[in-house]
Amino acid sequence: MKKLHTLSFALTFSLLLGCAAPETSPKKIDGAKVTASADAVSGPTLEAPATSTRFFDTVNSPAILIFTETRDWRHEEGIVGGSLAIMKAAKEMGYGYFSTEHSAIFNAKELEKFEIVVFNNMTGDALTKPQEEAFEAWLAEGKGAVLIHGSGDSSHQDWGFYHNEMLGATFVSHPADPQFQDARVEVLNRAHPVMAGIGQDFIAHEEWYTFAAPPSDDFIMLAGLDESTYSPVNNVWGDVSDLRMGPEPEDHPVIWARCLGENQSRVVYTAMGHRHETYDAREATLILNNALNWTARKTDPESQGCQK
Ligand SMILES: [Zn+2]
């Protein structure tokens, strides 16, 4: 649970929403006069409405919420590239979208607009306890979530539900020299809707995460790494570290899914997405699009992808 106020969200709103100019007209929201100008930067607190912008009202529902707050490592390129890829996918889906770095959006009233939340490289303790509870209640209604790359690092352990039930694995480290490597990704569940259109395997260039252990059997493994095709024994910040998880792709999963609760809320994690170049590759973009469609229940109406 975070305690500090976020003071820099307004600028990021403008950048991520692609606004040509900052909104300047005052607008009444919940009785408070706020603007999206510099005044707003020093005004709102975590408890203030996150959507103090007229753009929010124009977003068609159903919609995708793209959440990119970083209180730990910031993946500048992955945030921008991933958000753009999600916006393109949303248009193809006929969905609206809204991106923000301000966690106050996690309240029952505003979450209602969305079918899925994408945690695009969210890092650190980004949500307050009430915000975490609002998200969990919303997800339990049968909504969906997609977690991208840094959203699966080890900086979210204060939020037990997120770390244990949605992510299910604890990040250890990644190679640093070289940091980005080609590796063979093997599809572990070719019948799953998230892997539709992907062959048995593909080569991807990425910063490859290693986890303490694969997620439990509660999760559905979708793809894993062939460690013989890159260097998992690597220089990590000055120390040579052995980041091997095992010789088989099943030993080193990098994409997985879960269906949670009685409404089988769909969640997908993909470890790919450090840089914007990730989305230059057909496979990563297709997997992202598939994950958005599946978690939004646009595909797989019988929930066969929830079968383990
Ligand atoms: Zn990264």
PDB file of C-alpha atoms and ligand atoms in Angstrom:
ATOM      1  CA  MET A   1       0.000   0.000   0.000  1.00  0.00           C
ATOM      2  CA  LYS A   2       1.528   3.290  -0.953  1.00  0.00           C
ATOM      3  CA  LYS A   3       1.299   6.362   1.179  1.00  0.00           C
ATOM      4  CA  LEU A   4       2.936   9.059  -0.902  1.00  0.00           C
ATOM      5  CA  HIS A   5       1.046  11.259  -3.271  1.00  0.00           C
ATOM      6  CA  THR A   6       1.678  11.098  -6.981  1.00  0.00           C
ATOM      7  CA  LEU A   7       2.465  14.517  -8.323  1.00  0.00           C
ATOM      8  CA  SER A   8       3.584  13.896 -11.859  1.00  0.00           C
ATOM      9  CA  PHE A   9       0.652  12.172 -13.458  1.00  0.00           C
ATOM     10  CA  ALA A  10      -0.826  15.102 -15.353  1.00  0.00           C
ATOM     11  CA  LEU A  11       2.114  15.391 -17.729  1.00  0.00           C
ATOM     12  CA  THR A  12       2.055  11.661 -18.350  1.00  0.00           C
ATOM     13  CA  PHE A  13      -1.691  11.850 -19.018  1.00  0.00           C
ATOM     14  CA  SER A  14      -0.987  14.281 -21.793  1.00  0.00           C
ATOM     15  CA  LEU A  15       1.803  12.182 -23.252  1.00  0.00           C
ATOM     16  CA  LEU A  16       0.024   8.850 -23.129  1.00  0.00           C
ATOM     17  CA  LEU A  17      -3.336  10.133 -24.229  1.00  0.00           C
ATOM     18  CA  GLY A  18      -1.768  11.904 -27.147  1.00  0.00           C
ATOM     19  CA  CYS A  19      -3.417  15.196 -26.278  1.00  0.00           C
ATOM     20  CA  ALA A  20      -2.154  17.934 -28.560  1.00  0.00           C
ATOM     21  CA  ALA A  21      -2.600  20.514 -25.841  1.00  0.00           C
ATOM     22  CA  PRO A  22      -3.389  20.284 -22.145  1.00  0.00           C
ATOM     23  CA  GLU A  23      -6.990  20.546 -21.160  1.00  0.00           C
ATOM     24  CA  THR A  24      -7.481  23.913 -19.534  1.00  0.00           C
ATOM     25  CA  SER A  25     -11.194  24.308 -18.888  1.00  0.00           C
ATOM     26  CA  PRO A  26     -12.186  23.742 -15.274  1.00  0.00           C
ATOM     27  CA  LYS A  27     -14.624  20.926 -14.722  1.00  0.00           C
ATOM     28  CA  LYS A  28     -16.638  19.952 -11.719  1.00  0.00           C
ATOM     29  CA  ILE A  29     -16.002  16.399 -10.613  1.00  0.00           C
ATOM     30  CA  ASP A  30     -17.474  15.172  -7.365  1.00  0.00           C
ATOM     31  CA  GLY A  31     -17.807  18.724  -6.202  1.00  0.00           C
ATOM     32  CA  ALA A  32     -14.167  19.612  -6.690  1.00  0.00           C
ATOM     33  CA  LYS A  33     -13.095  22.089  -9.306  1.00  0.00           C
ATOM     34  CA  VAL A  34     -10.039  20.634 -11.008  1.00  0.00           C
ATOM     35  CA  THR A  35      -8.176  21.201 -14.213  1.00  0.00           C
ATOM     36  CA  ALA A  36      -5.651  19.118 -16.093  1.00  0.00           C
ATOM     37  CA  SER A  37      -3.304  22.077 -16.213  1.00  0.00           C
ATOM     38  CA  ALA A  38      -0.363  22.695 -13.924  1.00  0.00           C
ATOM     39  CA  ASP A  39      -2.824  23.550 -11.147  1.00  0.00           C
ATOM     40  CA  ALA A  40      -3.941  19.962 -11.075  1.00  0.00           C
ATOM     41  CA  VAL A  41      -0.400  18.685 -10.588  1.00  0.00           C
ATOM     42  CA  SER A  42      -0.206  20.133  -7.124  1.00  0.00           C
ATOM     43  CA  GLY A  43      -3.864  19.502  -6.321  1.00  0.00           C
ATOM     44  CA  PRO A  44      -5.132  15.944  -6.549  1.00  0.00           C
ATOM     45  CA  THR A  45      -4.114  13.326  -4.063  1.00  0.00           C
ATOM     46  CA  LEU A  46      -4.419   9.572  -4.278  1.00  0.00           C
ATOM     47  CA  GLU A  47      -7.998   9.957  -3.102  1.00  0.00           C
ATOM     48  CA  ALA A  48      -8.936  12.464  -5.822  1.00  0.00           C
ATOM     49  CA  PRO A  49     -10.677  11.371  -9.020  1.00  0.00           C
ATOM     50  CA  ALA A  50      -8.190   9.964 -11.496  1.00  0.00           C
ATOM     51  CA  THR A  51     -10.258  11.027 -14.437  1.00  0.00           C
ATOM     52  CA  SER A  52     -10.110  14.761 -14.080  1.00  0.00           C
ATOM     53  CA  THR A  53      -9.963  15.059 -17.824  1.00  0.00           C
ATOM     54  CA  ARG A  54     -12.712  15.428 -20.349  1.00  0.00           C
ATOM     55  CA  PHE A  55     -11.136  12.629 -22.398  1.00  0.00           C
ATOM     56  CA  PHE A  56     -12.387  10.004 -19.964  1.00  0.00           C
ATOM     57  CA  ASP A  57     -15.984  10.901 -20.718  1.00  0.00           C
ATOM     58  CA  THR A  58     -15.418  10.304 -24.429  1.00  0.00           C
ATOM     59  CA  VAL A  59     -14.094   6.764 -23.985  1.00  0.00           C
ATOM     60  CA  ASN A  60     -16.538   4.244 -25.371  1.00  0.00           C
ATOM     61  CA  SER A  61     -17.372   1.266 -23.168  1.00  0.00           C
ATOM     62  CA  PRO A  62     -16.441  -1.569 -23.278  1.00  0.00           C
ATOM     63  CA  ALA A  63     -12.933  -0.349 -22.880  1.00  0.00           C
ATOM     64  CA  ILE A  64      -9.408  -1.327 -21.903  1.00  0.00           C
ATOM     65  CA  LEU A  65      -7.656   0.413 -19.021  1.00  0.00           C
ATOM     66  CA  ILE A  66      -3.912   0.696 -19.608  1.00  0.00           C
ATOM     67  CA  PHE A  67      -2.149   1.250 -16.294  1.00  0.00           C
ATOM     68  CA  THR A  68       1.520   2.225 -16.358  1.00  0.00           C
ATOM     69  CA  GLU A  69       2.435   3.662 -12.969  1.00  0.00           C
ATOM     70  CA  THR A  70       6.031   2.929 -11.989  1.00  0.00           C
ATOM     71  CA  ARG A  71       7.290   3.127  -8.436  1.00  0.00           C
ATOM     72  CA  ASP A  72      10.225   0.880  -9.146  1.00  0.00           C
ATOM     73  CA  TRP A  73      12.082   0.283 -12.422  1.00  0.00           C
ATOM     74  CA  ARG A  74      10.606   2.302 -15.275  1.00  0.00           C
ATOM     75  CA  HIS A  75      10.441   0.657 -18.712  1.00  0.00           C
ATOM     76  CA  GLU A  76      10.126   3.844 -20.701  1.00  0.00           C
ATOM     77  CA  GLU A  77      10.188   2.158 -24.108  1.00  0.00           C
ATOM     78  CA  GLY A  78       8.103  -0.830 -23.153  1.00  0.00           C
ATOM     79  CA  ILE A  79       5.425   1.427 -21.708  1.00  0.00           C
ATOM     80  CA  VAL A  80       5.165   3.532 -24.846  1.00  0.00           C
ATOM     81  CA  GLY A  81       5.425   0.619 -27.293  1.00  0.00           C
ATOM     82  CA  GLY A  82       3.079  -1.584 -25.321  1.00  0.00           C
ATOM     83  CA  SER A  83       0.491   1.130 -24.834  1.00  0.00           C
ATOM     84  CA  LEU A  84       0.479   1.891 -28.558  1.00  0.00           C
ATOM     85  CA  ALA A  85       0.106  -1.797 -29.416  1.00  0.00           C
ATOM     86  CA  ILE A  86      -2.797  -2.075 -26.964  1.00  0.00           C
ATOM     87  CA  MET A  87      -4.491   1.003 -28.401  1.00  0.00           C
ATOM     88  CA  LYS A  88      -4.215  -0.432 -31.921  1.00  0.00           C
ATOM     89  CA  ALA A  89      -5.645  -3.738 -30.712  1.00  0.00           C
ATOM     90  CA  ALA A  90      -8.467  -1.970 -28.893  1.00  0.00           C
ATOM     91  CA  LYS A  91      -9.502  -0.241 -32.093  1.00  0.00           C
ATOM     92  CA  GLU A  92      -9.576  -3.576 -33.923  1.00  0.00           C
ATOM     93  CA  MET A  93     -11.693  -4.989 -31.099  1.00  0.00           C
ATOM     94  CA  GLY A  94     -14.085  -2.063 -31.246  1.00  0.00           C
ATOM     95  CA  TYR A  95     -13.104  -1.162 -27.698  1.00  0.00           C
ATOM     96  CA  GLY A  96     -12.336   2.171 -26.153  1.00  0.00           C
ATOM     97  CA  TYR A  97      -9.135   2.654 -24.179  1.00  0.00           C
ATOM     98  CA  PHE A  98      -7.806   4.912 -21.460  1.00  0.00           C
ATOM     99  CA  SER A  99      -4.263   5.052 -20.158  1.00  0.00           C
ATOM    100  CA  THR A 100      -3.134   6.508 -16.892  1.00  0.00           C
ATOM    101  CA  GLU A 101      -0.327   6.494 -14.376  1.00  0.00           C
ATOM    102  CA  HIS A 102      -2.629   7.520 -11.544  1.00  0.00           C
ATOM    103  CA  SER A 103      -3.909   4.702  -9.374  1.00  0.00           C
ATOM    104  CA  ALA A 104      -6.975   6.648  -8.210  1.00  0.00           C
ATOM    105  CA  ILE A 105      -8.720   5.199 -11.281  1.00  0.00           C
ATOM    106  CA  PHE A 106      -9.000   1.985  -9.242  1.00  0.00           C
ATOM    107  CA  ASN A 107     -12.404   2.696  -7.760  1.00  0.00           C
ATOM    108  CA  ALA A 108     -15.689   0.906  -8.378  1.00  0.00           C
ATOM    109  CA  LYS A 109     -17.321   3.755 -10.286  1.00  0.00           C
ATOM    110  CA  GLU A 110     -14.576   4.290 -12.835  1.00  0.00           C
ATOM    111  CA  LEU A 111     -13.548   0.658 -13.230  1.00  0.00           C
ATOM    112  CA  GLU A 112     -17.111  -0.046 -14.359  1.00  0.00           C
ATOM    113  CA  LYS A 113     -16.242   1.350 -17.777  1.00  0.00           C
ATOM    114  CA  PHE A 114     -13.633  -1.342 -18.413  1.00  0.00           C
ATOM    115  CA  GLU A 115     -13.661  -4.998 -19.405  1.00  0.00           C
ATOM    116  CA  ILE A 116      -9.945  -5.522 -18.883  1.00  0.00           C
ATOM    117  CA  VAL A 117      -7.035  -3.817 -17.167  1.00  0.00           C
ATOM    118  CA  VAL A 118      -3.580  -4.088 -18.674  1.00  0.00           C
ATOM    119  CA  PHE A 119      -0.732  -3.618 -16.243  1.00  0.00           C
ATOM    120  CA  ASN A 120       1.835  -2.449 -18.760  1.00  0.00           C
ATOM    121  CA  ASN A 121       5.157  -2.546 -16.952  1.00  0.00           C
ATOM    122  CA  MET A 122       3.620  -1.349 -13.695  1.00  0.00           C
ATOM    123  CA  THR A 123       6.301  -1.617 -11.035  1.00  0.00           C
ATOM    124  CA  GLY A 124       6.461  -1.088  -7.307  1.00  0.00           C
ATOM    125  CA  ASP A 125       3.772  -0.446  -4.760  1.00  0.00           C
ATOM    126  CA  ALA A 126       1.424   1.452  -7.037  1.00  0.00           C
ATOM    127  CA  LEU A 127      -2.016   0.965  -5.485  1.00  0.00           C
ATOM    128  CA  THR A 128      -3.333   1.857  -2.059  1.00  0.00           C
ATOM    129  CA  LYS A 129      -5.105  -0.878  -0.103  1.00  0.00           C
ATOM    130  CA  PRO A 130      -8.614   0.442  -0.979  1.00  0.00           C
ATOM    131  CA  GLN A 131      -7.577   0.627  -4.638  1.00  0.00           C
ATOM    132  CA  GLU A 132      -6.337  -2.967  -4.546  1.00  0.00           C
ATOM    133  CA  GLU A 133      -9.650  -4.035  -3.013  1.00  0.00           C
ATOM    134  CA  ALA A 134     -11.629  -2.126  -5.645  1.00  0.00           C
ATOM    135  CA  PHE A 135      -9.687  -3.872  -8.406  1.00  0.00           C
ATOM    136  CA  GLU A 136     -10.127  -7.312  -6.839  1.00  0.00           C
ATOM    137  CA  ALA A 137     -13.900  -6.801  -6.489  1.00  0.00           C
ATOM    138  CA  TRP A 138     -14.115  -5.615 -10.099  1.00  0.00           C
ATOM    139  CA  LEU A 139     -12.025  -8.557 -11.394  1.00  0.00           C
ATOM    140  CA  ALA A 140     -14.177 -11.051  -9.509  1.00  0.00           C
ATOM    141  CA  GLU A 141     -17.178 -10.007 -11.611  1.00  0.00           C
ATOM    142  CA  GLY A 142     -15.620 -11.938 -14.491  1.00  0.00           C
ATOM    143  CA  LYS A 143     -13.429  -9.160 -15.837  1.00  0.00           C
ATOM    144  CA  GLY A 144      -9.906  -9.688 -17.166  1.00  0.00           C
ATOM    145  CA  ALA A 145      -6.311  -8.600 -16.715  1.00  0.00           C
ATOM    146  CA  VAL A 146      -3.120  -8.725 -18.766  1.00  0.00           C
ATOM    147  CA  LEU A 147       0.257  -8.295 -17.085  1.00  0.00           C
ATOM    148  CA  ILE A 148       3.227  -7.273 -19.226  1.00  0.00           C
ATOM    149  CA  HIS A 149       6.949  -7.818 -18.509  1.00  0.00           C
ATOM    150  CA  GLY A 150       7.909  -5.564 -15.566  1.00  0.00           C
ATOM    151  CA  SER A 151       4.433  -6.052 -14.136  1.00  0.00           C
ATOM    152  CA  GLY A 152       5.784  -9.497 -13.314  1.00  0.00           C
ATOM    153  CA  ASP A 153       8.923  -8.441 -11.476  1.00  0.00           C
ATOM    154  CA  SER A 154       9.372  -8.852  -7.732  1.00  0.00           C
ATOM    155  CA  SER A 155       8.274  -5.342  -6.752  1.00  0.00           C
ATOM    156  CA  HIS A 156       4.589  -6.141  -6.184  1.00  0.00           C
ATOM    157  CA  GLN A 157       4.823  -8.447  -3.195  1.00  0.00           C
ATOM    158  CA  ASP A 158       3.086  -5.996  -0.875  1.00  0.00           C
ATOM    159  CA  TRP A 159      -0.090  -6.831  -2.852  1.00  0.00           C
ATOM    160  CA  GLY A 160      -0.544 -10.488  -2.053  1.00  0.00           C
ATOM    161  CA  PHE A 161      -3.478 -11.125  -4.385  1.00  0.00           C
ATOM    162  CA  TYR A 162      -1.637  -9.668  -7.351  1.00  0.00           C
ATOM    163  CA  HIS A 163       1.689 -11.381  -6.672  1.00  0.00           C
ATOM    164  CA  ASN A 164       0.350 -14.767  -5.590  1.00  0.00           C
ATOM    165  CA  GLU A 165      -2.963 -15.235  -7.415  1.00  0.00           C
ATOM    166  CA  MET A 166      -2.553 -13.225 -10.623  1.00  0.00           C
ATOM    167  CA  LEU A 167       1.192 -13.499 -11.261  1.00  0.00           C
ATOM    168  CA  GLY A 168       2.130 -16.612  -9.360  1.00  0.00           C
ATOM    169  CA  ALA A 169       5.906 -16.461  -9.757  1.00  0.00           C
ATOM    170  CA  THR A 170       8.713 -14.488  -8.153  1.00  0.00           C
ATOM    171  CA  PHE A 171      11.152 -12.758 -10.476  1.00  0.00           C
ATOM    172  CA  VAL A 172      14.830 -13.378  -9.693  1.00  0.00           C
ATOM    173  CA  SER A 173      16.820 -11.477 -12.328  1.00  0.00           C
ATOM    174  CA  HIS A 174      17.689 -11.287 -15.997  1.00  0.00           C
ATOM    175  CA  PRO A 175      20.949 -11.421 -17.967  1.00  0.00           C
ATOM    176  CA  ALA A 176      22.721  -8.079 -18.283  1.00  0.00           C
ATOM    177  CA  ASP A 177      25.629  -8.754 -20.627  1.00  0.00           C
ATOM    178  CA  PRO A 178      24.173  -9.186 -23.128  1.00  0.00           C
ATOM    179  CA  GLN A 179      20.891  -7.949 -21.749  1.00  0.00           C
ATOM    180  CA  PHE A 180      18.845  -8.646 -24.864  1.00  0.00           C
ATOM    181  CA  GLN A 181      19.167 -11.998 -26.563  1.00  0.00           C
ATOM    182  CA  ASP A 182      17.511 -14.107 -29.185  1.00  0.00           C
ATOM    183  CA  ALA A 183      15.964 -17.189 -27.652  1.00  0.00           C
ATOM    184  CA  ARG A 184      13.690 -19.950 -28.848  1.00  0.00           C
ATOM    185  CA  VAL A 185      10.259 -19.745 -27.289  1.00  0.00           C
ATOM    186  CA  GLU A 186       8.345 -23.013 -27.357  1.00  0.00           C
ATOM    187  CA  VAL A 187       4.573 -22.964 -27.253  1.00  0.00           C
ATOM    188  CA  LEU A 188       3.441 -25.273 -24.440  1.00  0.00           C
ATOM    189  CA  ASN A 189      -0.282 -25.155 -25.167  1.00  0.00           C
ATOM    190  CA  ARG A 190      -0.979 -24.754 -28.872  1.00  0.00           C
ATOM    191  CA  ALA A 191      -4.732 -25.159 -28.423  1.00  0.00           C
ATOM    192  CA  HIS A 192      -4.991 -22.183 -26.096  1.00  0.00           C
ATOM    193  CA  PRO A 193      -6.708 -19.090 -27.566  1.00  0.00           C
ATOM    194  CA  VAL A 194      -3.840 -16.858 -26.442  1.00  0.00           C
ATOM    195  CA  MET A 195      -1.454 -18.858 -28.652  1.00  0.00           C
ATOM    196  CA  ALA A 196      -3.720 -18.910 -31.727  1.00  0.00           C
ATOM    197  CA  GLY A 197      -1.785 -18.336 -34.937  1.00  0.00           C
ATOM    198  CA  ILE A 198       1.579 -19.028 -33.312  1.00  0.00           C
ATOM    199  CA  GLY A 199       3.540 -22.053 -34.487  1.00  0.00           C
ATOM    200  CA  GLN A 200       5.183 -24.670 -32.308  1.00  0.00           C
ATOM    201  CA  ASP A 201       7.990 -22.244 -31.565  1.00  0.00           C
ATOM    202  CA  PHE A 202       9.499 -18.911 -32.546  1.00  0.00           C
ATOM    203  CA  ILE A 203      12.618 -16.834 -31.958  1.00  0.00           C
ATOM    204  CA  ALA A 204      12.228 -13.622 -29.979  1.00  0.00           C
ATOM    205  CA  HIS A 205      14.706 -10.904 -28.976  1.00  0.00           C
ATOM    206  CA  GLU A 206      14.043  -9.894 -25.402  1.00  0.00           C
ATOM    207  CA  GLU A 207      15.382  -9.287 -21.909  1.00  0.00           C
ATOM    208  CA  TRP A 208      14.563 -12.739 -20.574  1.00  0.00           C
ATOM    209  CA  TYR A 209      13.306 -12.997 -17.026  1.00  0.00           C
ATOM    210  CA  THR A 210      14.181 -15.830 -14.686  1.00  0.00           C
ATOM    211  CA  PHE A 211      11.797 -16.724 -11.864  1.00  0.00           C
ATOM    212  CA  ALA A 212      12.453 -18.549  -8.613  1.00  0.00           C
ATOM    213  CA  ALA A 213      10.153 -21.342  -9.810  1.00  0.00           C
ATOM    214  CA  PRO A 214       7.392 -21.819 -12.380  1.00  0.00           C
ATOM    215  CA  PRO A 215       3.861 -20.889 -11.256  1.00  0.00           C
ATOM    216  CA  SER A 216       1.874 -23.620  -9.524  1.00  0.00           C
ATOM    217  CA  ASP A 217      -0.554 -26.011 -11.197  1.00  0.00           C
ATOM    218  CA  ASP A 218      -3.276 -23.420 -10.623  1.00  0.00           C
ATOM    219  CA  PHE A 219      -1.854 -21.656 -13.670  1.00  0.00           C
ATOM    220  CA  ILE A 220      -1.906 -22.694 -17.326  1.00  0.00           C
ATOM    221  CA  MET A 221       1.527 -22.664 -18.945  1.00  0.00           C
ATOM    222  CA  LEU A 222       1.436 -21.266 -22.492  1.00  0.00           C
ATOM    223  CA  ALA A 223       5.079 -20.822 -23.546  1.00  0.00           C
ATOM    224  CA  GLY A 224       8.561 -21.450 -22.197  1.00  0.00           C
ATOM    225  CA  LEU A 225      12.201 -20.814 -23.057  1.00  0.00           C
ATOM    226  CA  ASP A 226      14.739 -23.195 -24.564  1.00  0.00           C
ATOM    227  CA  GLU A 227      17.674 -22.182 -22.383  1.00  0.00           C
ATOM    228  CA  SER A 228      20.149 -23.814 -24.773  1.00  0.00           C
ATOM    229  CA  THR A 229      19.439 -21.053 -27.300  1.00  0.00           C
ATOM    230  CA  TYR A 230      20.634 -18.090 -25.196  1.00  0.00           C
ATOM    231  CA  SER A 231      22.967 -17.422 -22.271  1.00  0.00           C
ATOM    232  CA  PRO A 232      21.131 -17.766 -18.969  1.00  0.00           C
ATOM    233  CA  VAL A 233      24.495 -17.998 -17.195  1.00  0.00           C
ATOM    234  CA  ASN A 234      25.390 -14.397 -17.517  1.00  0.00           C
ATOM    235  CA  ASN A 235      26.956 -11.289 -16.113  1.00  0.00           C
ATOM    236  CA  VAL A 236      24.260  -9.775 -13.923  1.00  0.00           C
ATOM    237  CA  TRP A 237      25.251  -6.332 -12.674  1.00  0.00           C
ATOM    238  CA  GLY A 238      28.877  -7.297 -12.241  1.00  0.00           C
ATOM    239  CA  ASP A 239      28.292 -10.792 -10.917  1.00  0.00           C
ATOM    240  CA  VAL A 240      28.196 -13.923 -13.009  1.00  0.00           C
ATOM    241  CA  SER A 241      24.930 -15.543 -12.095  1.00  0.00           C
ATOM    242  CA  ASP A 242      23.365 -18.798 -13.094  1.00  0.00           C
ATOM    243  CA  LEU A 243      19.827 -17.939 -14.107  1.00  0.00           C
ATOM    244  CA  ARG A 244      18.917 -21.362 -15.458  1.00  0.00           C
ATOM    245  CA  MET A 245      15.549 -22.785 -14.450  1.00  0.00           C
ATOM    246  CA  GLY A 246      15.875 -26.089 -16.261  1.00  0.00           C
ATOM    247  CA  PRO A 247      16.631 -27.756 -19.587  1.00  0.00           C
ATOM    248  CA  GLU A 248      13.048 -28.070 -20.811  1.00  0.00           C
ATOM    249  CA  PRO A 249      10.839 -25.145 -21.908  1.00  0.00           C
ATOM    250  CA  GLU A 250       8.337 -26.332 -19.264  1.00  0.00           C
ATOM    251  CA  ASP A 251      11.003 -25.569 -16.674  1.00  0.00           C
ATOM    252  CA  HIS A 252      11.248 -21.924 -17.722  1.00  0.00           C
ATOM    253  CA  PRO A 253       7.776 -20.547 -18.561  1.00  0.00           C
ATOM    254  CA  VAL A 254       7.488 -16.982 -19.833  1.00  0.00           C
ATOM    255  CA  ILE A 255       3.794 -16.773 -20.767  1.00  0.00           C
ATOM    256  CA  TRP A 256       0.972 -18.182 -18.662  1.00  0.00           C
ATOM    257  CA  ALA A 257      -2.684 -17.736 -17.828  1.00  0.00           C
ATOM    258  CA  ARG A 258      -5.141 -18.292 -15.032  1.00  0.00           C
ATOM    259  CA  CYS A 259      -8.899 -18.287 -14.554  1.00  0.00           C
ATOM    260  CA  LEU A 260      -9.805 -17.019 -11.108  1.00  0.00           C
ATOM    261  CA  GLY A 261     -12.849 -17.450  -8.907  1.00  0.00           C
ATOM    262  CA  GLU A 262     -16.383 -18.588  -9.611  1.00  0.00           C
ATOM    263  CA  ASN A 263     -16.706 -16.203 -12.559  1.00  0.00           C
ATOM    264  CA  GLN A 264     -13.454 -17.533 -14.014  1.00  0.00           C
ATOM    265  CA  SER A 265     -11.907 -14.106 -14.441  1.00  0.00           C
ATOM    266  CA  ARG A 266      -9.176 -14.450 -17.040  1.00  0.00           C
ATOM    267  CA  VAL A 267      -5.612 -13.322 -16.390  1.00  0.00           C
ATOM    268  CA  VAL A 268      -2.573 -13.551 -18.695  1.00  0.00           C
ATOM    269  CA  TYR A 269       1.065 -12.750 -17.966  1.00  0.00           C
ATOM    270  CA  THR A 270       3.694 -12.352 -20.666  1.00  0.00           C
ATOM    271  CA  ALA A 271       7.334 -11.749 -19.771  1.00  0.00           C
ATOM    272  CA  MET A 272       7.919 -10.151 -23.175  1.00  0.00           C
ATOM    273  CA  GLY A 273       7.717  -6.362 -23.490  1.00  0.00           C
ATOM    274  CA  HIS A 274      10.847  -4.636 -22.156  1.00  0.00           C
ATOM    275  CA  ARG A 275      11.307  -2.478 -25.249  1.00  0.00           C
ATOM    276  CA  HIS A 276       9.026  -1.042 -27.913  1.00  0.00           C
ATOM    277  CA  GLU A 277      10.832  -3.285 -30.429  1.00  0.00           C
ATOM    278  CA  THR A 278       9.109  -6.251 -28.818  1.00  0.00           C
ATOM    279  CA  TYR A 279       6.024  -5.288 -30.817  1.00  0.00           C
ATOM    280  CA  ASP A 280       7.897  -5.181 -34.131  1.00  0.00           C
ATOM    281  CA  ALA A 281       7.707  -8.982 -34.001  1.00  0.00           C
ATOM    282  CA  ARG A 282       4.594 -10.661 -35.333  1.00  0.00           C
ATOM    283  CA  GLU A 283       4.442 -13.227 -32.543  1.00  0.00           C
ATOM    284  CA  ALA A 284       4.639 -10.850 -29.569  1.00  0.00           C
ATOM    285  CA  THR A 285       2.012  -8.567 -31.056  1.00  0.00           C
ATOM    286  CA  LEU A 286      -0.273 -11.460 -31.943  1.00  0.00           C
ATOM    287  CA  ILE A 287       0.069 -12.940 -28.457  1.00  0.00           C
ATOM    288  CA  LEU A 288      -0.765  -9.550 -26.935  1.00  0.00           C
ATOM    289  CA  ASN A 289      -3.804  -9.166 -29.186  1.00  0.00           C
ATOM    290  CA  ASN A 290      -4.910 -12.715 -28.414  1.00  0.00           C
ATOM    291  CA  ALA A 291      -4.484 -12.077 -24.693  1.00  0.00           C
ATOM    292  CA  LEU A 292      -6.592  -8.921 -24.881  1.00  0.00           C
ATOM    293  CA  ASN A 293      -9.357 -10.685 -26.802  1.00  0.00           C
ATOM    294  CA  TRP A 294      -9.309 -13.730 -24.527  1.00  0.00           C
ATOM    295  CA  THR A 295      -9.283 -11.851 -21.229  1.00  0.00           C
ATOM    296  CA  ALA A 296     -12.089  -9.620 -22.574  1.00  0.00           C
ATOM    297  CA  ARG A 297     -14.058 -12.794 -23.437  1.00  0.00           C
ATOM    298  CA  LYS A 298     -14.217 -11.882 -27.105  1.00  0.00           C
ATOM    299  CA  THR A 299     -12.887 -15.387 -27.795  1.00  0.00           C
ATOM    300  CA  ASP A 300     -13.404 -18.776 -26.161  1.00  0.00           C
ATOM    301  CA  PRO A 301     -17.012 -18.375 -24.942  1.00  0.00           C
ATOM    302  CA  GLU A 302     -16.939 -21.892 -23.459  1.00  0.00           C
ATOM    303  CA  SER A 303     -13.831 -21.048 -21.406  1.00  0.00           C
ATOM    304  CA  GLN A 304     -11.906 -24.039 -22.764  1.00  0.00           C
ATOM    305  CA  GLY A 305      -8.764 -21.975 -22.237  1.00  0.00           C
ATOM    306  CA  CYS A 306      -9.435 -22.240 -18.511  1.00  0.00           C
ATOM    307  CA  GLN A 307      -8.965 -26.032 -18.635  1.00  0.00           C
ATOM    308  CA  LYS A 308      -5.672 -27.219 -17.256  1.00  0.00           C
TER     309      LYS A 308
HETATM  310 ZN    ZN B   1      12.809  -5.197 -18.444  1.00  0.00          ZN
END
